[in-house]
Structures are given as C-alpha cells and as structure tokens.
Coordinates of C-alpha atoms and ligand atoms in Angstrom, one line a residue:
M111 CA 239.6 105.4 34.5
K112 CA 236.5 106.8 33.0
V113 CA 236.1 106.6 29.2
L114 CA 233.7 108.3 26.9
V115 CA 233.3 106.6 23.4
L116 CA 231.6 108.6 20.5
G117 CA 229.9 107.0 17.6
P118 CA 226.8 104.9 16.9
G119 CA 228.0 101.7 15.2
G120 CA 229.4 98.2 15.5
R121 CA 232.9 99.3 15.8
E122 CA 231.9 101.3 18.9
H123 CA 230.1 98.5 20.4
A124 CA 233.3 96.4 20.0
I125 CA 235.4 99.0 21.5
I126 CA 233.1 99.3 24.5
R127 CA 233.1 95.6 24.9
A128 CA 236.8 95.5 24.9
L129 CA 237.1 98.4 27.2
L130 CA 234.8 96.7 29.9
K131 CA 237.3 93.9 30.1
D132 CA 240.1 96.2 31.0
P133 CA 240.6 96.1 34.7
Q134 CA 241.7 99.7 35.0
V135 CA 238.4 101.0 33.4
S136 CA 235.7 101.7 35.9
E137 CA 233.1 103.6 33.9
V138 CA 232.3 103.9 30.3
H139 CA 229.8 106.3 28.7
A140 CA 228.7 106.4 25.0
A141 CA 227.3 109.1 22.7
P142 CA 225.0 108.3 21.0
G143 CA 225.7 104.6 21.0
N144 CA 222.9 102.0 19.8
A145 CA 220.5 99.5 21.5
G146 CA 223.4 97.0 22.1
I147 CA 225.7 99.6 23.5
A148 CA 222.8 100.9 25.8
D149 CA 222.5 97.4 27.2
L150 CA 226.1 97.9 28.5
V151 CA 226.7 101.4 29.4
P152 CA 224.9 104.8 29.8
T153 CA 224.2 106.6 26.6
H154 CA 223.8 110.1 25.8
Q155 CA 221.7 111.2 22.8
I156 CA 223.7 114.1 21.6
N157 CA 224.9 114.9 18.1
A158 CA 228.5 113.5 18.3
N159 CA 229.5 115.4 15.2
D160 CA 228.8 118.7 16.9
P161 CA 232.1 119.9 18.7
A162 CA 230.1 122.1 21.0
E163 CA 227.6 119.3 22.0
V164 CA 230.5 116.8 22.7
L165 CA 232.4 119.4 24.6
A166 CA 229.4 120.0 26.8
L167 CA 228.9 116.4 27.5
A168 CA 232.6 115.7 28.3
T169 CA 232.6 118.8 30.6
K170 CA 229.7 117.3 32.4
L171 CA 231.2 113.7 32.6
T172 CA 235.0 114.6 33.0
P173 CA 236.2 111.3 31.4
D174 CA 239.9 110.4 31.6
L175 CA 239.8 109.3 27.9
V176 CA 237.5 110.3 24.9
I177 CA 237.7 107.7 22.0
I178 CA 236.4 109.0 18.7
G179 CA 235.1 106.1 16.7
P180 CA 233.9 107.5 13.2
E181 CA 235.4 109.8 10.8
A182 CA 232.6 112.5 10.8
P183 CA 233.4 113.9 14.3
L184 CA 237.1 113.9 13.3
A185 CA 236.5 115.8 10.1
A186 CA 234.2 118.2 12.2
G187 CA 237.0 119.0 14.7
V188 CA 235.5 117.2 17.7
S189 CA 239.2 116.2 18.7
D190 CA 240.5 119.6 18.6
I191 CA 237.8 121.3 20.7
L192 CA 238.2 118.5 23.3
R193 CA 242.1 118.7 23.5
D194 CA 242.0 122.3 23.6
A195 CA 239.8 122.0 26.8
G196 CA 242.4 119.7 28.2
F197 CA 240.9 116.1 27.6
N198 CA 242.8 113.2 26.7
V199 CA 241.6 112.2 23.2
F200 CA 242.2 109.1 21.1
G201 CA 241.5 110.5 17.4
P202 CA 243.5 112.7 15.2
S203 CA 242.9 116.6 14.8
Q204 CA 240.9 117.8 12.1
E205 CA 243.9 118.6 10.1
A206 CA 245.5 115.2 10.7
A207 CA 242.2 113.5 9.7
Q208 CA 242.5 115.0 6.2
L209 CA 244.5 111.7 5.6
E210 CA 241.1 110.1 5.4
A211 CA 238.8 113.1 4.5
S212 CA 240.7 114.0 1.3
K213 CA 242.0 111.5 -1.0
A214 CA 244.2 114.2 -2.8
F215 CA 245.8 115.3 0.7
A216 CA 246.5 111.4 1.4
K217 CA 248.2 111.2 -2.0
Q218 CA 250.5 114.3 -1.1
I219 CA 251.5 112.9 2.2
M220 CA 252.3 109.6 0.6
A221 CA 254.4 111.2 -2.1
A222 CA 256.2 113.3 0.5
A223 CA 256.8 110.2 2.6
N224 CA 257.8 107.9 -0.2
V225 CA 255.0 105.4 0.6
P226 CA 254.1 103.1 -2.1
T227 CA 250.5 103.7 -3.6
A228 CA 248.5 103.6 -6.8
M229 CA 249.5 106.2 -9.4
A230 CA 246.7 108.9 -9.4
K231 CA 245.6 112.1 -11.0
V232 CA 243.2 114.6 -9.6
A233 CA 240.5 115.6 -12.1
N234 CA 238.4 118.6 -11.8
N235 CA 236.3 118.2 -15.1
R236 CA 235.3 116.0 -17.7
D237 CA 238.4 116.6 -19.9
E238 CA 240.8 116.0 -17.2
A239 CA 238.7 112.8 -16.2
E240 CA 238.9 111.4 -19.5
E241 CA 242.7 112.0 -19.9
A242 CA 243.3 110.4 -16.6
L243 CA 241.2 107.4 -17.6
D244 CA 243.0 106.9 -20.8
T245 CA 246.4 107.3 -19.0
F246 CA 245.7 104.3 -16.7
G247 CA 243.4 102.2 -18.8
A248 CA 240.8 99.6 -17.5
P249 CA 239.9 98.6 -14.9
Y250 CA 239.1 102.2 -14.0
V251 CA 239.2 103.3 -10.5
V252 CA 237.3 106.7 -9.8
K253 CA 237.2 108.2 -6.3
D254 CA 235.2 110.9 -4.9
D255 CA 237.7 113.2 -3.1
G256 CA 235.6 113.7 -0.2
L257 CA 234.3 111.5 2.8
A258 CA 232.0 108.6 1.3
A259 CA 232.4 105.9 3.8
G260 CA 234.1 103.6 1.2
K261 CA 231.1 104.1 -1.0
G262 CA 232.3 106.8 -3.3
V263 CA 234.6 104.7 -5.1
V264 CA 233.7 103.1 -8.6
V265 CA 235.9 100.2 -9.9
T266 CA 234.7 99.2 -13.3
E267 CA 235.9 97.8 -16.7
D268 CA 233.4 100.2 -18.5
R269 CA 234.7 103.7 -19.3
D270 CA 231.3 105.1 -19.6
V271 CA 230.4 104.1 -16.0
A272 CA 233.6 105.6 -14.8
L273 CA 233.1 108.8 -16.4
A274 CA 229.5 109.0 -15.4
H275 CA 230.7 108.5 -11.7
A276 CA 233.3 111.3 -12.3
E277 CA 230.5 113.8 -13.7
E278 CA 228.3 113.0 -10.8
C279 CA 230.9 114.1 -8.3
F280 CA 231.6 117.1 -10.5
A281 CA 228.0 118.0 -10.6
A282 CA 227.9 117.8 -6.7
G283 CA 230.7 120.5 -6.6
G284 CA 233.5 118.1 -5.9
T285 CA 236.7 116.6 -7.6
V286 CA 237.7 113.1 -8.2
V287 CA 240.9 111.1 -7.9
I288 CA 241.5 108.7 -10.8
E289 CA 244.2 106.1 -10.3
E290 CA 245.8 102.9 -11.6
Y291 CA 244.0 99.6 -10.7
L292 CA 245.7 97.6 -7.9
D293 CA 245.4 93.9 -8.3
G294 CA 245.8 91.3 -5.5
P295 CA 244.2 90.6 -2.1
E296 CA 243.4 93.5 0.2
V297 CA 244.6 93.9 3.9
S298 CA 243.6 96.3 6.6
L299 CA 246.0 97.0 9.1
F300 CA 245.2 99.4 12.2
V301 CA 248.2 101.1 13.6
I302 CA 247.9 102.8 17.1
S303 CA 249.8 106.1 17.0
D304 CA 250.7 108.5 19.8
G305 CA 251.8 111.0 17.1
R306 CA 255.4 110.0 17.4
T307 CA 255.6 106.3 17.4
A308 CA 253.2 103.4 16.7
L309 CA 252.2 99.8 17.5
P310 CA 250.4 97.7 15.0
L311 CA 247.4 95.4 15.6
Q312 CA 247.1 92.2 13.8
P313 CA 245.9 92.5 10.1
A314 CA 242.4 91.7 8.9
Q315 CA 240.5 91.4 5.7
D316 CA 237.3 93.2 5.0
F317 CA 234.6 92.3 2.3
K318 CA 233.5 95.6 0.7
R319 CA 230.9 94.5 -1.9
I320 CA 227.5 93.7 -1.1
F321 CA 227.1 90.3 -2.6
N322 CA 229.1 87.0 -2.6
N323 CA 232.2 86.7 -4.9
D324 CA 232.7 90.5 -4.5
E325 CA 229.8 91.4 -6.7
G326 CA 227.6 94.3 -6.6
P327 CA 228.2 97.7 -5.3
N328 CA 230.7 98.7 -2.5
T329 CA 229.4 99.0 1.0
G330 CA 231.0 100.1 4.3
G331 CA 231.8 96.4 4.7
M332 CA 230.0 93.1 4.9
G333 CA 232.4 91.2 7.1
A334 CA 235.8 90.6 8.1
Y335 CA 238.2 88.0 9.7
T336 CA 241.7 87.9 11.3
P337 CA 244.4 87.0 11.4
L338 CA 245.6 86.4 7.9
D339 CA 247.4 83.1 7.7
W340 CA 247.9 83.4 4.1
A341 CA 249.7 86.8 4.1
P342 CA 253.6 86.8 3.6
A343 CA 255.8 86.7 6.7
G344 CA 257.1 90.1 7.5
L345 CA 254.1 91.9 6.0
V346 CA 253.4 93.8 9.2
D347 CA 257.0 94.9 9.6
E348 CA 257.1 96.0 6.0
V349 CA 253.9 98.1 6.4
M350 CA 255.2 99.7 9.6
N351 CA 258.8 100.6 8.2
R352 CA 257.7 101.6 4.6
I353 CA 254.2 103.0 5.2
A354 CA 252.9 103.7 8.7
L355 CA 255.9 105.1 10.4
P356 CA 257.2 107.2 7.4
T357 CA 253.6 108.6 7.3
I358 CA 253.4 109.3 11.0
E359 CA 256.8 111.0 10.8
E360 CA 255.7 113.2 7.9
M361 CA 252.4 114.4 9.7
A362 CA 254.6 115.2 13.0
R363 CA 257.2 117.1 10.6
R364 CA 254.2 119.2 9.3
G365 CA 253.1 120.1 12.7
T366 CA 250.0 118.0 12.5
P367 CA 250.8 114.9 14.6
F368 CA 248.6 111.8 14.0
V369 CA 247.2 110.6 17.3
G370 CA 244.8 107.8 16.9
V371 CA 244.5 104.9 14.7
L372 CA 245.9 105.0 11.2
Y373 CA 244.0 102.6 9.2
V374 CA 246.3 101.3 6.4
G375 CA 244.3 99.8 3.5
L376 CA 246.6 97.7 1.5
A377 CA 246.6 95.8 -1.8
L378 CA 249.4 93.1 -2.0
T379 CA 249.7 93.4 -5.7
S380 CA 252.1 91.6 -8.3
R381 CA 254.4 94.7 -8.0
G382 CA 254.5 94.7 -4.2
T383 CA 252.5 96.1 -1.4
R384 CA 250.6 99.4 -2.1
V385 CA 248.5 101.7 -0.1
V386 CA 244.7 101.6 -1.4
E387 CA 243.7 104.2 1.3
F388 CA 244.3 105.6 4.7
N389 CA 241.5 106.2 7.2
A390 CA 241.9 108.1 10.4
R391 CA 239.8 105.6 12.6
F392 CA 239.3 102.0 13.2
G393 CA 237.7 100.0 10.4
D394 CA 234.2 98.6 10.6
P395 CA 233.6 95.6 10.6
E396 CA 237.3 94.7 10.9
T397 CA 237.3 96.0 14.4
Q398 CA 234.5 93.6 15.6
A399 CA 236.9 90.7 14.5
V400 CA 240.2 92.3 15.7
L401 CA 239.1 93.5 19.1
A402 CA 237.4 90.0 19.7
R403 CA 241.1 88.6 19.9
L404 CA 242.9 91.4 21.6
K405 CA 243.8 90.4 25.2
T406 CA 245.9 93.6 26.1
P407 CA 243.7 95.9 28.0
L408 CA 242.3 98.3 25.5
G409 CA 241.7 101.3 27.5
Q410 CA 245.2 101.4 28.9
L411 CA 246.7 101.0 25.3
L412 CA 244.5 103.8 23.8
L413 CA 245.1 106.3 26.9
A414 CA 248.9 105.8 26.3
A415 CA 248.4 106.7 22.6
A416 CA 246.2 109.8 23.6
T417 CA 248.9 110.9 26.1
G418 CA 252.1 110.4 24.0
Q419 CA 253.2 107.6 26.1
L420 CA 253.0 104.5 23.7
D421 CA 255.5 101.9 24.3
E422 CA 256.7 100.8 20.6
D423 CA 258.2 97.7 22.1
E424 CA 255.1 96.4 23.9
Q425 CA 254.1 93.0 22.9
L426 CA 250.4 93.0 22.5
N427 CA 248.6 89.9 23.8
W428 CA 246.4 88.0 21.4
D429 CA 243.8 85.2 21.6
P430 CA 245.4 82.7 19.2
R431 CA 242.1 81.6 17.8
P432 CA 240.9 83.4 14.6
A433 CA 237.8 85.6 14.5
V434 CA 235.2 86.0 11.9
A435 CA 232.5 88.8 11.9
V436 CA 229.4 88.6 9.6
V437 CA 227.3 91.6 8.9
L438 CA 223.5 91.5 8.6
A439 CA 222.4 94.6 6.6
S440 CA 218.9 95.9 5.8
A441 CA 216.9 95.3 2.7
N442 CA 218.0 97.7 -0.1
Y443 CA 221.4 98.6 1.6
P444 CA 223.8 100.1 0.3
D445 CA 221.1 102.2 -1.3
T446 CA 218.6 104.0 1.1
P447 CA 218.0 101.0 3.5
R448 CA 214.6 100.0 4.8
T449 CA 214.6 100.4 8.5
G450 CA 212.1 99.9 11.5
D451 CA 211.9 96.2 11.0
R452 CA 211.9 93.8 14.0
I453 CA 215.0 91.8 14.8
R454 CA 214.6 88.6 16.5
G455 CA 217.1 85.9 17.8
V456 CA 219.9 88.1 19.0
K457 CA 219.7 86.6 22.6
K458 CA 219.8 83.2 21.3
A459 CA 222.8 83.7 19.1
N460 CA 224.6 85.3 22.1
R461 CA 224.1 82.1 24.1
L462 CA 226.1 80.2 21.6
P463 CA 229.7 79.5 23.0
D464 CA 232.3 81.8 21.5
V465 CA 229.6 83.8 19.5
H466 CA 228.7 87.5 20.3
V467 CA 226.4 89.8 18.5
L468 CA 227.5 93.5 18.1
H469 CA 224.7 96.0 17.2
A470 CA 225.3 98.8 14.5
G471 CA 222.0 100.2 13.2
T472 CA 219.5 99.1 16.0
K473 CA 217.1 100.9 18.3
R474 CA 214.3 99.8 20.7
D475 CA 210.8 100.9 20.4
D476 CA 208.5 101.9 23.3
G477 CA 207.8 98.2 24.2
D478 CA 211.7 97.4 24.2
K479 CA 211.5 95.5 21.0
L480 CA 214.6 95.6 19.0
L481 CA 214.3 97.3 15.6
S482 CA 216.6 98.0 12.6
A483 CA 217.7 101.5 12.4
G484 CA 220.3 101.8 9.7
G485 CA 222.1 100.1 6.6
R486 CA 224.3 97.7 8.5
V487 CA 222.3 96.4 11.5
L488 CA 224.5 94.2 13.4
A489 CA 227.6 91.8 13.1
V490 CA 227.8 88.2 14.5
V491 CA 231.4 87.6 15.7
A492 CA 232.7 84.2 16.5
L493 CA 236.1 82.7 17.6
G494 CA 237.0 79.2 16.4
E495 CA 240.0 76.9 16.8
D496 CA 240.5 77.6 13.0
L497 CA 238.9 79.7 10.4
V498 CA 236.6 76.8 9.2
Q499 CA 235.2 76.5 12.8
A500 CA 235.0 80.3 13.4
R501 CA 233.0 80.6 10.1
E502 CA 230.6 77.9 11.1
E503 CA 230.1 79.4 14.5
A504 CA 229.4 82.8 13.0
Y505 CA 226.9 81.4 10.5
A506 CA 225.3 79.3 13.3
G507 CA 224.7 82.6 15.1
M508 CA 223.4 84.4 12.0
D509 CA 221.0 81.5 11.3
L510 CA 219.2 82.2 14.7
I511 CA 218.7 86.0 13.7
E512 CA 215.7 87.1 11.9
L513 CA 215.2 90.4 10.0
E514 CA 212.8 90.7 7.1
G515 CA 214.7 91.5 4.0
G516 CA 217.9 91.2 5.8
Q517 CA 221.1 90.5 3.7
F518 CA 224.3 88.8 4.6
R519 CA 227.2 87.3 2.6
T520 CA 227.7 83.6 3.0
D521 CA 231.3 83.7 1.7
I522 CA 233.1 85.8 4.6
A523 CA 236.5 84.3 5.0
A524 CA 235.5 81.2 2.8
K525 CA 238.5 81.6 0.5
A526 CA 240.9 82.0 3.3
A527 CA 239.5 79.0 5.1
A528 CA 239.8 76.8 2.1
G529 CA 243.5 78.1 1.6
K530 CA 242.6 79.6 -1.8
I531 CA 243.9 83.1 -1.4
Q532 CA 246.8 83.9 -3.8
V533 CA 249.2 86.7 -3.3
P534 CA 250.4 87.6 -7.0
G535 CA 254.1 86.9 -7.2
A536 CA 254.2 84.8 -4.0
S537 CA 254.7 81.3 -5.3
D538 CA 253.9 79.1 -2.3
S539 CA 251.8 80.8 0.4
A540 CA 252.2 77.7 2.7
S541 CA 255.9 78.4 3.0
T542 CA 255.4 82.0 4.2
G543 CA 254.6 81.1 7.7
G544 CA 251.6 83.4 7.8
V545 CA 251.2 86.5 10.0
R546 CA 250.7 85.9 13.6
Ligands
AMP763 P1 238.7 103.4 -0.7 O1 237.5 104.4 -0.3 O2 239.8 104.1 -1.4 O3 239.0 102.5 0.3 O4 238.1 102.4 -1.9 C1 237.1 101.5 -1.5 C2 237.3 100.2 -2.2 O5 237.5 100.3 -3.6 C3 238.8 99.5 -1.7 O6 238.6 98.8 -0.6 C4 239.0 98.6 -3.0 O7 238.2 97.4 -3.0 C5 238.5 99.5 -4.1 N1 239.6 100.2 -4.7 C6 240.0 101.4 -4.3 N2 241.2 101.9 -5.0 C7 241.5 100.8 -5.8 C8 242.5 100.6 -6.8 N3 243.4 101.6 -7.2 N4 242.6 99.4 -7.3 C9 241.7 98.5 -7.3 N5 240.6 98.7 -6.2 C10 240.6 99.8 -5.6
LIG764 N1 235.9 98.4 6.5 C1 236.0 99.6 5.8 C2 236.2 100.9 6.5 O1 235.8 101.0 7.8 O2 236.2 101.8 6.0

C-alpha cells in the first residue's frame, strides 16, 4: 500500500519510521515533512493545512491511505475534502475534530456521554471569569477555548495571573474555559477509532513544562516515556469503558463519527480518573516513545481504522522494553524560538544501539548542513531493559548532540524510574501490577 503522511514534526517522523517497517507498506510520501523525514521518503513542499493543496497532491499520488498528523489540517477540513474525493483517511472530520479544537465542545460531549472530567465554566468577560475563578478557588486553571497546542492553558496559584490570561484571551476575541484543578499524575492514552469501535495503544506520560521539576511555562511537550508501570491495573480498561467508547458512541450518535486517534489526556486524581483534555490526533512527543515499542504493523492498523474495519479484539504486539523520548528545544522556546542554528552529532547518536533520533523542527541548508527550524528541534528516543537503562541511553544520545542555546530536561521519566510516582488514593503502587 501507498501512504501519504501530512505534517512537519517529530510525531510524523515517528509514524513514518513505523510505517516503513510494515511489510504491506510499499511507498510512503510526506508533506511537508522535515529534514529527518526527507532522509527516509519523498517529501512534498505544500501547505498541509490547505485542503485544496492537499487534495491536489493526493490526486497526483493516489495513496491508499492518508494519515493526518497535526490538529491544524483537521480543524481546516483537510480530512473532509479527501474523504469526499474517495480517499481513505486516518483523521477525524472537521466537525469531529472539534473535540480538540473547542474545549467547550469537548465539555458538552463529555457531559452527554457521562465522562468524568473537571468541573468547568465558560467565561466570555471579566465578570464571568472572576465568578468562575472564585467558584473553583486556587490553584486556578484558565484555558483558551481555541487551538493552542497545549500552550493556551495557565495553571497558577495567583488569581491576578489567572485573570490576566483570561483578559488576554478576551482581548483576542476569544472565550475561556475555567475549571477545577485536578491533582495527581497525568497519563496520555491513544485510542485508535474507526468511528464505531476502538483499540487502545499503551499509555504514556508526557512532560509539559519547559524546566525540570515541572517548572516554567507549558510547552507542546519536552519528553515522554511508556509504559507506565506505576499506573493502577485496569486503568486502560476503565478508560476505554468509561471514557473512550462512550465518547466515540456519542460522536457516532450525533452523525459525526470520530475516525482517527482519540488522544485521552487524563489525571489520576484523589477522586478518580478524570479527563484533562481530548485531542483529535497522536500526541507529540508521546508518539515518538509509544511507536518505538509497537510491533503490530502500523499501516495496516490505521488503514483498518480509516476504512471502518478495526478489529476490537485484536491483540497488539509490543516490544516489552520501555521507551524514553527526550526533546531538544531551541533557545527561547516556548516563546519565539531562535532558529537557523547548526545541529551536530545526530548521526553519532543514531549509531548508539537502541537509540534513534526523530526530527521535528529541522531543515538542511544549501550545503546539506542540518539546521534548527522550530521550537522543538528533535527527540532522542531509546529503548532499554528497564526505564533506568532507557533513560541512560536516551541521555547518552542527547550528550552527543550539539545545538547552541538548545534546551532539554534532564528529568524525563526520572521519577518513574526511581519508583516515586504516587497515585493519590492508591496506597501501594507496587501491588497494582502496572499496565502492560
Ligand atoms: P490542555 O491543553 O487542556 O491539555 O492543558 C495543558 C496542560 O495544563 C495539561 O496537560 C495539564 O498539565 C494542565 N492542566 C489542564 N487542565 C488542568 C486541570 N483542570 N487541573 C490541573 N492541570 C491542568
Ligand atoms: N504532548 C501533548 C500534545 O501532543 O498535545
């Protein structure tokens, strides 16, 4: 089968790397891709957020499957125009992608499907914002209602900071969702859906803040690991039965079936499992870690989802070794990143056993030299016999890479590797058996 993958990032590099291991995938194209993707497959320099440009490319290439990586093309209706033209598309319609594009819509669906999430209020102005902040109290959680790649959320103890974020969103013509604070560790679970039924991948954990110890502003994600040995046994079943399947059923009932990957962002709180957010696509950088372990051929799995033929009883096949992904970001990220700097050492890192480098914001100059071209530049991914070893390998790879002003966290998966993650209310995580 011939596959076209849309998107420019590390997630797309991970997807393409996995596709190339699928014996039924004979040809892969990417648009626009990045320098690492261009080393693997032909890339096409179109605007992947423009439905007409994507349709023209697909019409030329005639892929058997189109995989849409990021949220922007989904929100722009790229999947709809492709589906209408008869292509098999892995990625939800514009309407179904509202689960990610509008926090308020996601809350409505969760209420209709009885899915546990944080209590929330939509605020349109300062008075409503103040009332909502005082209803829930500190810590305050204020979310821009639109697409913001995880960066539109402010979590703070400071009421003035919370209010200032709300006012910024109002000034930009938007609304905000203000909600109760959820304590407890976060989990990302990717659920592959064909619109009717669904199959979960293995859970991962993402590191959203820029600095160690979860300090500093939120980013798109600075690292990830999988699986989560500390998570309660039965977590995945609980999330499927109480969250993912009811949501997918509710979307189908409304005539807007969700075909693609439902990213369920969870908090394991003292009051139980709660949805923090839904996304309508694979997470970045969790995908870089999760797909490093998936042995089931990815192209066949995503084609089955795109064509309504997912087998909910299929047992996915996983490498038993854990995977860790550590992101290298540019200077000044998550603010306007510095770009155009030389990146060295990627080949050396790739030569380490069980280590691979996935590009995100990279490009090559005329002399074929590798340069930074975005906020998150690349991720070093490693498998190890245990998390301690996987971390060591990933950081050994990172040590070989040079980027002026580059930033990376040194504590990705550290707490989990040290057995120090506590699920509130779970007395003894060692007795839970973990999630495999
Ligand atoms: P979102 O864009 O909704 O995923 O939010 C980004 C990040 O903000 C999440 O991954 C959490 O770390 C944090 N966050 C969002 N909502 C809450 C909440 N209700 N309580 C605590 N932290 C939250
Ligand atoms: N890693 C967070 C996200 O993809 O939104």
